């Protein structure tokens, strides 16, 4: 079973995975990356209501095989009290 490495980038900081995870196939890898992105996005959303997070997955040789991106922008509309 191949090992894959998840790199996370929030536009300010990049975190490289030095341990990696084993995945049986690319569909499992895709699901893992999307779950990871959702958790990161939920837990790490900066104050101010805007952010973009990217999870880039590389194979054992360092070649990118999958990327997932999530962005959120929140803004008050209408009358402000």
mmCIF file of C-alpha atoms in Angstrom:
data_model
loop_
_atom_site.group_PDB
_atom_site.id
_atom_site.type_symbol
_atom_site.label_atom_id
_atom_site.label_comp_id
_atom_site.label_asym_id
_atom_site.label_seq_id
_atom_site.Cartn_x
_atom_site.Cartn_y
_atom_site.Cartn_z
ATOM 1 C CA UNK A 1 0.000 0.000 0.000
ATOM 2 C CA UNK A 2 1.502 3.378 -1.002
ATOM 3 C CA UNK A 3 2.173 6.203 1.442
ATOM 4 C CA UNK A 4 0.963 9.751 0.804
ATOM 5 C CA UNK A 5 1.912 13.076 2.384
ATOM 6 C CA UNK A 6 -0.519 15.920 3.105
ATOM 7 C CA UNK A 7 0.685 19.514 2.812
ATOM 8 C CA UNK A 8 -1.616 22.142 4.329
ATOM 9 C CA UNK A 9 -1.469 25.814 3.347
ATOM 10 C CA UNK A 10 -3.633 28.626 4.737
ATOM 11 C CA UNK A 11 -2.130 31.401 2.609
ATOM 12 C CA UNK A 12 0.178 32.485 5.418
ATOM 13 C CA UNK A 13 1.812 29.265 6.519
ATOM 14 C CA UNK A 14 2.533 25.902 4.955
ATOM 15 C CA UNK A 15 2.722 22.744 7.039
ATOM 16 C CA UNK A 16 4.398 19.689 5.549
ATOM 17 C CA UNK A 17 3.499 16.153 6.575
ATOM 18 C CA UNK A 18 6.687 14.257 7.366
ATOM 19 C CA UNK A 19 4.997 11.014 8.461
ATOM 20 C CA UNK A 20 2.457 10.343 5.739
ATOM 21 C CA UNK A 21 -0.481 7.957 5.624
ATOM 22 C CA UNK A 22 -1.135 4.729 3.776
ATOM 23 C CA UNK A 23 -4.102 4.625 1.395
ATOM 24 C CA UNK A 24 -5.408 1.608 -0.458
ATOM 25 C CA UNK A 25 -6.522 3.638 -3.491
ATOM 26 C CA UNK A 26 -7.005 7.158 -4.811
ATOM 27 C CA UNK A 27 -10.687 7.268 -3.839
ATOM 28 C CA UNK A 28 -9.751 6.636 -0.194
ATOM 29 C CA UNK A 29 -7.036 9.300 -0.521
ATOM 30 C CA UNK A 30 -9.554 11.816 -1.908
ATOM 31 C CA UNK A 31 -11.969 11.174 0.967
ATOM 32 C CA UNK A 32 -9.183 11.528 3.556
ATOM 33 C CA UNK A 33 -8.003 14.820 2.054
ATOM 34 C CA UNK A 34 -11.526 16.247 1.960
ATOM 35 C CA UNK A 35 -12.213 15.220 5.568
ATOM 36 C CA UNK A 36 -8.907 16.739 6.668
ATOM 37 C CA UNK A 37 -9.690 19.966 4.844
ATOM 38 C CA UNK A 38 -13.145 20.178 6.429
ATOM 39 C CA UNK A 39 -11.696 19.661 9.936
ATOM 40 C CA UNK A 40 -8.939 22.204 9.392
ATOM 41 C CA UNK A 41 -11.368 24.715 7.938
ATOM 42 C CA UNK A 42 -13.760 24.298 10.867
ATOM 43 C CA UNK A 43 -11.075 24.475 13.564
ATOM 44 C CA UNK A 44 -8.697 27.018 12.050
ATOM 45 C CA UNK A 45 -11.013 29.588 10.474
ATOM 46 C CA UNK A 46 -9.416 32.950 11.276
ATOM 47 C CA UNK A 47 -11.344 35.737 12.959
ATOM 48 C CA UNK A 48 -12.738 38.168 10.443
ATOM 49 C CA UNK A 49 -14.681 35.629 8.445
ATOM 50 C CA UNK A 50 -12.396 34.962 5.534
ATOM 51 C CA UNK A 51 -9.902 32.294 4.729
ATOM 52 C CA UNK A 52 -8.676 29.844 2.134
ATOM 53 C CA UNK A 53 -7.151 26.495 2.943
ATOM 54 C CA UNK A 54 -5.431 24.100 0.568
ATOM 55 C CA UNK A 55 -4.553 20.459 1.109
ATOM 56 C CA UNK A 56 -2.042 19.163 -1.434
ATOM 57 C CA UNK A 57 -1.307 15.432 -1.400
ATOM 58 C CA UNK A 58 1.973 14.048 -2.718
ATOM 59 C CA UNK A 59 2.979 10.475 -3.352
ATOM 60 C CA UNK A 60 6.110 8.792 -1.986
ATOM 61 C CA UNK A 61 8.247 10.345 -4.725
ATOM 62 C CA UNK A 62 6.981 13.888 -4.017
ATOM 63 C CA UNK A 63 4.709 14.108 -7.053
ATOM 64 C CA UNK A 64 1.398 15.911 -6.396
ATOM 65 C CA UNK A 65 -1.568 13.568 -6.906
ATOM 66 C CA UNK A 66 -4.529 15.461 -5.405
ATOM 67 C CA UNK A 67 -5.465 18.964 -4.299
ATOM 68 C CA UNK A 68 -8.497 20.228 -2.369
ATOM 69 C CA UNK A 69 -9.251 23.897 -1.680
ATOM 70 C CA UNK A 70 -11.896 25.529 0.518
ATOM 71 C CA UNK A 71 -12.599 29.256 0.778
ATOM 72 C CA UNK A 72 -14.996 31.224 2.908
ATOM 73 C CA UNK A 73 -15.833 34.911 2.985
ATOM 74 C CA UNK A 74 -18.428 36.231 5.413
ATOM 75 C CA UNK A 75 -19.680 39.797 5.563
ATOM 76 C CA UNK A 76 -22.509 41.618 7.316
ATOM 77 C CA UNK A 77 -25.036 43.041 4.847
ATOM 78 C CA UNK A 78 -27.539 45.818 5.271
ATOM 79 C CA UNK A 79 -27.905 48.129 8.225
ATOM 80 C CA UNK A 80 -25.277 47.893 10.924
ATOM 81 C CA UNK A 81 -26.184 48.855 14.452
#
